[in-house]
Amino acid sequence: MPKLVTLYIRQTAIGFVLSGLFVGLLMYFDVANLWHLVTNVSGGWLAGALLFLFNGIVFAGVQFGIAVMAMARDDDADNGRRGREPVRGLAEVLVPIPVPVKDDRRMRR
């Protein structure tokens, strides 16, 4: 399997584990009376399952985004320089070019 696919699957699994932890903490601390909703209301399990699913999608996307952006940081080689080098030689290339303009307007008085 390509490395990018394995990276995506791994980060998605981490995102869903974090989602399970997050929803578990929400239920444990009974935030907004969610524990009562899930356990005592008909179809409350569906609310818990959807909360887990949608948070899993969000956390997996964020986790994968962080992993991809961290990969670019590893490839940056600045050779010990601070900041960027200024662009040189551009002012030497820019030369004003005269453009003739025919003015057909009449003077109004």
CSV table of N, CA and C in Angstrom, one decimal:
chain,number,residue,atom,x,y,z
A,1,MET,N,0.8,-1.2,0.0
A,1,MET,CA,0.0,0.0,0.0
A,1,MET,C,0.9,1.3,0.0
A,2,PRO,N,0.5,2.3,-0.8
A,2,PRO,CA,1.3,3.5,-0.8
A,2,PRO,C,1.4,4.2,0.6
A,3,LYS,N,2.5,4.9,0.8
A,3,LYS,CA,2.7,5.5,2.1
A,3,LYS,C,1.7,6.5,2.5
A,4,LEU,N,1.2,7.2,1.4
A,4,LEU,CA,0.1,8.3,1.7
A,4,LEU,C,-1.2,7.6,2.2
A,5,VAL,N,-1.5,6.5,1.6
A,5,VAL,CA,-2.7,5.8,2.1
A,5,VAL,C,-2.6,5.2,3.5
A,6,THR,N,-1.4,4.7,3.8
A,6,THR,CA,-1.2,4.2,5.2
A,6,THR,C,-1.2,5.4,6.2
A,7,LEU,N,-0.6,6.5,5.8
A,7,LEU,CA,-0.7,7.7,6.6
A,7,LEU,C,-2.1,8.1,6.8
A,8,TYR,N,-2.9,8.1,5.8
A,8,TYR,CA,-4.3,8.6,5.9
A,8,TYR,C,-5.1,7.6,6.8
A,9,ILE,N,-4.9,6.3,6.7
A,9,ILE,CA,-5.6,5.4,7.5
A,9,ILE,C,-5.2,5.5,8.9
A,10,ARG,N,-3.9,5.6,9.2
A,10,ARG,CA,-3.4,5.8,10.6
A,10,ARG,C,-3.9,7.0,11.2
A,11,GLN,N,-3.9,8.2,10.5
A,11,GLN,CA,-4.4,9.4,11.1
A,11,GLN,C,-5.9,9.4,11.3
A,12,THR,N,-6.6,8.7,10.4
A,12,THR,CA,-8.1,8.6,10.6
A,12,THR,C,-8.4,7.7,11.8
A,13,ALA,N,-7.7,6.7,12.0
A,13,ALA,CA,-7.9,5.8,13.2
A,13,ALA,C,-7.6,6.6,14.4
A,14,ILE,N,-6.5,7.4,14.4
A,14,ILE,CA,-6.2,8.3,15.6
A,14,ILE,C,-7.3,9.3,15.8
A,15,GLY,N,-7.9,9.9,14.8
A,15,GLY,CA,-9.0,10.8,14.9
A,15,GLY,C,-10.2,10.2,15.5
A,16,PHE,N,-10.5,9.0,15.1
A,16,PHE,CA,-11.7,8.3,15.7
A,16,PHE,C,-11.5,7.8,17.1
A,17,VAL,N,-10.2,7.5,17.4
A,17,VAL,CA,-9.9,7.2,18.8
A,17,VAL,C,-10.1,8.4,19.7
A,18,LEU,N,-9.6,9.6,19.2
A,18,LEU,CA,-9.8,10.8,19.9
A,18,LEU,C,-11.3,11.2,20.0
A,19,SER,N,-12.1,10.9,19.0
A,19,SER,CA,-13.5,11.1,19.0
A,19,SER,C,-14.2,10.3,20.1
A,20,GLY,N,-13.8,9.0,20.2
A,20,GLY,CA,-14.3,8.1,21.2
A,20,GLY,C,-14.0,8.6,22.6
A,21,LEU,N,-12.8,9.1,22.8
A,21,LEU,CA,-12.3,9.7,24.1
A,21,LEU,C,-13.1,10.9,24.4
A,22,PHE,N,-13.3,11.8,23.4
A,22,PHE,CA,-14.1,13.0,23.6
A,22,PHE,C,-15.5,12.8,23.9
A,23,VAL,N,-16.2,11.9,23.2
A,23,VAL,CA,-17.6,11.6,23.5
A,23,VAL,C,-17.7,10.9,24.8
A,24,GLY,N,-16.8,10.0,25.1
A,24,GLY,CA,-16.8,9.3,26.4
A,24,GLY,C,-16.7,10.3,27.6
A,25,LEU,N,-15.8,11.3,27.4
A,25,LEU,CA,-15.7,12.4,28.4
A,25,LEU,C,-17.0,13.2,28.5
A,26,LEU,N,-17.6,13.5,27.4
A,26,LEU,CA,-18.8,14.3,27.4
A,26,LEU,C,-19.9,13.5,28.1
A,27,MET,N,-20.0,12.2,27.9
A,27,MET,CA,-21.0,11.4,28.6
A,27,MET,C,-20.6,11.2,30.1
A,28,TYR,N,-19.3,11.1,30.4
A,28,TYR,CA,-19.0,10.9,31.8
A,28,TYR,C,-19.3,12.1,32.6
A,29,PHE,N,-18.9,13.3,32.1
A,29,PHE,CA,-19.2,14.5,32.8
A,29,PHE,C,-20.6,15.0,32.6
A,30,ASP,N,-21.4,14.3,31.9
A,30,ASP,CA,-22.8,14.6,31.6
A,30,ASP,C,-23.0,16.1,31.2
A,31,VAL,N,-22.2,16.5,30.2
A,31,VAL,CA,-22.3,17.8,29.6
A,31,VAL,C,-23.7,17.9,28.9
A,32,ALA,N,-24.4,19.0,29.2
A,32,ALA,CA,-25.7,19.3,28.6
A,32,ALA,C,-26.7,18.1,28.8
A,33,ASN,N,-26.5,17.3,29.8
A,33,ASN,CA,-27.4,16.2,30.2
A,33,ASN,C,-27.4,15.2,29.0
A,34,LEU,N,-26.2,15.0,28.4
A,34,LEU,CA,-26.2,14.0,27.3
A,34,LEU,C,-26.3,12.6,27.8
A,35,TRP,N,-25.8,12.2,28.9
A,35,TRP,CA,-25.9,10.9,29.4
A,35,TRP,C,-27.4,10.5,29.6
A,36,HIS,N,-28.1,11.4,30.2
A,36,HIS,CA,-29.6,11.1,30.4
A,36,HIS,C,-30.2,11.0,29.0
A,37,LEU,N,-29.9,11.8,28.0
A,37,LEU,CA,-30.5,11.7,26.7
A,37,LEU,C,-30.2,10.3,26.1
A,38,VAL,N,-28.9,9.9,26.1
A,38,VAL,CA,-28.6,8.7,25.4
A,38,VAL,C,-29.2,7.4,26.1
A,39,THR,N,-29.2,7.5,27.5
A,39,THR,CA,-29.7,6.3,28.2
A,39,THR,C,-31.2,6.2,28.4
A,40,ASN,N,-31.9,7.3,28.5
A,40,ASN,CA,-33.3,7.2,28.9
A,40,ASN,C,-34.3,7.6,27.8
A,41,VAL,N,-33.8,8.2,26.7
A,41,VAL,CA,-34.7,8.6,25.7
A,41,VAL,C,-34.7,7.5,24.6
A,42,SER,N,-35.9,7.2,24.0
A,42,SER,CA,-36.0,6.2,22.9
A,42,SER,C,-35.2,6.7,21.7
A,43,GLY,N,-34.3,5.9,21.2
A,43,GLY,CA,-33.4,6.3,20.1
A,43,GLY,C,-32.3,7.2,20.6
A,44,GLY,N,-32.0,7.3,21.8
A,44,GLY,CA,-30.9,8.1,22.3
A,44,GLY,C,-29.6,7.6,21.9
A,45,TRP,N,-29.5,6.2,21.7
A,45,TRP,CA,-28.3,5.6,21.3
A,45,TRP,C,-27.8,6.2,19.9
A,46,LEU,N,-28.9,6.5,19.1
A,46,LEU,CA,-28.6,7.1,17.8
A,46,LEU,C,-27.9,8.5,17.9
A,47,ALA,N,-28.3,9.3,18.9
A,47,ALA,CA,-27.6,10.5,19.2
A,47,ALA,C,-26.2,10.3,19.6
A,48,GLY,N,-25.9,9.3,20.4
A,48,GLY,CA,-24.5,9.1,20.8
A,48,GLY,C,-23.7,8.5,19.7
A,49,ALA,N,-24.3,7.7,18.8
A,49,ALA,CA,-23.6,7.1,17.7
A,49,ALA,C,-23.2,8.2,16.7
A,50,LEU,N,-24.2,9.1,16.4
A,50,LEU,CA,-24.0,10.2,15.5
A,50,LEU,C,-23.0,11.2,16.0
A,51,LEU,N,-23.0,11.5,17.3
A,51,LEU,CA,-22.0,12.4,17.9
A,51,LEU,C,-20.6,11.8,17.8
A,52,PHE,N,-20.5,10.5,18.0
A,52,PHE,CA,-19.2,9.8,17.8
A,52,PHE,C,-18.8,9.9,16.3
A,53,LEU,N,-19.7,9.6,15.4
A,53,LEU,CA,-19.3,9.6,14.0
A,53,LEU,C,-18.9,10.9,13.5
A,54,PHE,N,-19.7,12.0,13.8
A,54,PHE,CA,-19.4,13.3,13.2
A,54,PHE,C,-18.2,13.9,13.9
A,55,ASN,N,-18.0,13.7,15.2
A,55,ASN,CA,-16.7,14.1,15.8
A,55,ASN,C,-15.6,13.4,15.2
A,56,GLY,N,-15.7,12.1,14.9
A,56,GLY,CA,-14.7,11.3,14.3
A,56,GLY,C,-14.3,11.8,13.0
A,57,ILE,N,-15.2,12.2,12.2
A,57,ILE,CA,-14.9,12.8,10.9
A,57,ILE,C,-14.1,14.1,11.0
A,58,VAL,N,-14.5,14.9,11.9
A,58,VAL,CA,-13.8,16.2,12.2
A,58,VAL,C,-12.4,16.0,12.7
A,59,PHE,N,-12.3,15.1,13.7
A,59,PHE,CA,-11.0,14.9,14.4
A,59,PHE,C,-10.1,14.2,13.4
A,60,ALA,N,-10.6,13.3,12.6
A,60,ALA,CA,-9.7,12.6,11.6
A,60,ALA,C,-9.2,13.6,10.5
A,61,GLY,N,-10.1,14.5,10.1
A,61,GLY,CA,-9.6,15.5,9.1
A,61,GLY,C,-8.6,16.4,9.7
A,62,VAL,N,-8.8,16.9,10.9
A,62,VAL,CA,-7.8,17.7,11.5
A,62,VAL,C,-6.5,17.0,11.8
A,63,GLN,N,-6.6,15.8,12.2
A,63,GLN,CA,-5.4,15.0,12.5
A,63,GLN,C,-4.6,14.8,11.2
A,64,PHE,N,-5.3,14.5,10.1
A,64,PHE,CA,-4.6,14.3,8.8
A,64,PHE,C,-4.0,15.6,8.3
A,65,GLY,N,-4.7,16.7,8.5
A,65,GLY,CA,-4.2,18.0,8.1
A,65,GLY,C,-2.9,18.3,8.9
A,66,ILE,N,-2.9,18.1,10.2
A,66,ILE,CA,-1.7,18.4,11.0
A,66,ILE,C,-0.6,17.5,10.5
A,67,ALA,N,-0.8,16.2,10.2
A,67,ALA,CA,0.2,15.3,9.8
A,67,ALA,C,0.8,15.7,8.4
A,68,VAL,N,0.0,16.2,7.5
A,68,VAL,CA,0.5,16.6,6.2
A,68,VAL,C,1.3,17.9,6.3
A,69,MET,N,0.8,18.8,7.1
A,69,MET,CA,1.5,20.1,7.3
A,69,MET,C,2.8,19.9,8.0
A,70,ALA,N,2.9,18.9,8.9
A,70,ALA,CA,4.2,18.6,9.6
A,70,ALA,C,5.2,18.0,8.7
A,71,MET,N,4.7,17.3,7.7
A,71,MET,CA,5.6,16.7,6.7
A,71,MET,C,6.4,17.8,5.9
A,72,ALA,N,5.7,18.9,5.6
A,72,ALA,CA,6.4,20.0,4.9
A,72,ALA,C,7.5,20.6,5.7
A,73,ARG,N,7.2,20.7,7.0
A,73,ARG,CA,8.2,21.3,7.9
A,73,ARG,C,9.5,20.5,8.0
A,74,ASP,N,9.4,19.2,7.9
A,74,ASP,CA,10.6,18.4,7.9
A,74,ASP,C,11.5,18.6,6.7
A,75,ASP,N,10.9,18.9,5.5
A,75,ASP,CA,11.6,19.0,4.3
A,75,ASP,C,12.3,20.3,4.1
A,76,ASP,N,11.9,21.3,4.9
A,76,ASP,CA,12.5,22.7,4.7
A,76,ASP,C,13.9,22.6,5.2
A,77,ALA,N,14.8,23.0,4.3
A,77,ALA,CA,16.2,23.1,4.7
A,77,ALA,C,16.7,24.5,4.4
A,78,ASP,N,16.9,25.2,5.5
A,78,ASP,CA,17.3,26.6,5.3
A,78,ASP,C,18.8,26.8,5.5
A,79,ASN,N,19.6,25.7,5.7
A,79,ASN,CA,21.0,25.8,5.8
A,79,ASN,C,21.5,26.8,6.8
A,80,GLY,N,20.8,27.0,7.9
A,80,GLY,CA,21.2,27.9,9.0
A,80,GLY,C,20.9,29.3,8.7
A,81,ARG,N,20.3,29.7,7.6
A,81,ARG,CA,19.9,31.1,7.4
A,81,ARG,C,18.7,31.5,8.1
A,82,ARG,N,18.7,32.8,8.5
A,82,ARG,CA,17.5,33.3,9.1
A,82,ARG,C,16.7,34.1,8.1
A,83,GLY,N,15.4,33.8,7.9
A,83,GLY,CA,14.6,34.6,6.9
A,83,GLY,C,14.9,34.2,5.5
A,84,ARG,N,14.4,35.0,4.6
A,84,ARG,CA,14.6,34.8,3.2
A,84,ARG,C,15.6,35.7,2.6
A,85,GLU,N,16.2,35.3,1.5
A,85,GLU,CA,17.2,36.2,0.8
A,85,GLU,C,16.4,37.2,0.0
A,86,PRO,N,16.8,38.4,-0.1
A,86,PRO,CA,16.1,39.4,-1.0
A,86,PRO,C,16.3,39.0,-2.4
A,87,VAL,N,15.3,39.4,-3.2
A,87,VAL,CA,15.4,39.1,-4.7
A,87,VAL,C,16.3,40.2,-5.3
A,88,ARG,N,17.3,39.7,-6.0
A,88,ARG,CA,18.3,40.7,-6.5
A,88,ARG,C,18.2,40.6,-8.1
A,89,GLY,N,18.5,41.7,-8.7
A,89,GLY,CA,18.6,41.7,-10.1
A,89,GLY,C,17.3,42.0,-10.8
A,90,LEU,N,16.2,42.1,-10.1
A,90,LEU,CA,14.9,42.4,-10.7
A,90,LEU,C,14.8,43.9,-11.2
A,91,ALA,N,15.4,44.8,-10.4
A,91,ALA,CA,15.4,46.2,-10.7
A,91,ALA,C,16.2,46.5,-12.0
A,92,GLU,N,17.2,45.6,-12.2
A,92,GLU,CA,18.1,45.8,-13.4
A,92,GLU,C,17.4,45.4,-14.6
A,93,VAL,N,16.4,44.5,-14.5
A,93,VAL,CA,15.7,44.0,-15.7
A,93,VAL,C,14.6,45.0,-16.1
A,94,LEU,N,14.0,45.7,-15.1
A,94,LEU,CA,12.9,46.6,-15.4
A,94,LEU,C,13.4,47.9,-16.1
A,95,VAL,N,12.9,48.1,-17.3
A,95,VAL,CA,13.3,49.3,-18.1
A,95,VAL,C,12.0,50.0,-18.5
A,96,PRO,N,12.0,51.3,-18.3
A,96,PRO,CA,10.8,52.0,-18.8
A,96,PRO,C,10.7,52.0,-20.3
A,97,ILE,N,9.5,51.7,-20.9
A,97,ILE,CA,9.3,51.7,-22.3
A,97,ILE,C,8.4,52.8,-22.7
A,98,PRO,N,8.8,53.7,-23.5
A,98,PRO,CA,7.9,54.8,-23.9
A,98,PRO,C,6.8,54.3,-24.8
A,99,VAL,N,5.6,54.8,-24.5
A,99,VAL,CA,4.4,54.3,-25.3
A,99,VAL,C,3.8,55.6,-25.9
A,100,PRO,N,3.8,55.7,-27.2
A,100,PRO,CA,3.2,56.9,-27.8
A,100,PRO,C,1.6,56.8,-27.7
A,101,VAL,N,1.0,58.0,-27.4
A,101,VAL,CA,-0.4,58.1,-27.2
A,101,VAL,C,-0.9,59.2,-28.1
A,102,LYS,N,-1.9,58.9,-29.0
A,102,LYS,CA,-2.4,59.9,-29.9
A,102,LYS,C,-3.7,60.5,-29.1
A,103,ASP,N,-3.6,61.8,-28.9
A,103,ASP,CA,-4.7,62.5,-28.2
A,103,ASP,C,-5.6,63.2,-29.2
A,104,ASP,N,-6.8,62.6,-29.4
A,104,ASP,CA,-7.7,63.3,-30.3
A,104,ASP,C,-8.8,64.1,-29.6
A,105,ARG,N,-8.6,64.4,-28.4
A,105,ARG,CA,-9.6,65.2,-27.7
A,105,ARG,C,-9.5,66.7,-28.1
A,106,ARG,N,-10.6,67.3,-28.2
A,106,ARG,CA,-10.6,68.7,-28.4
A,106,ARG,C,-10.6,69.5,-27.1
A,107,MET,N,-10.0,70.6,-27.1
A,107,MET,CA,-10.0,71.4,-25.9
A,107,MET,C,-11.4,72.1,-25.8
A,108,ARG,N,-12.0,72.0,-24.7
A,108,ARG,CA,-13.3,72.7,-24.5
A,108,ARG,C,-13.1,74.0,-23.7
A,109,ARG,N,-13.9,75.0,-24.1
A,109,ARG,CA,-13.8,76.2,-23.4
A,109,ARG,C,-15.0,76.5,-22.7
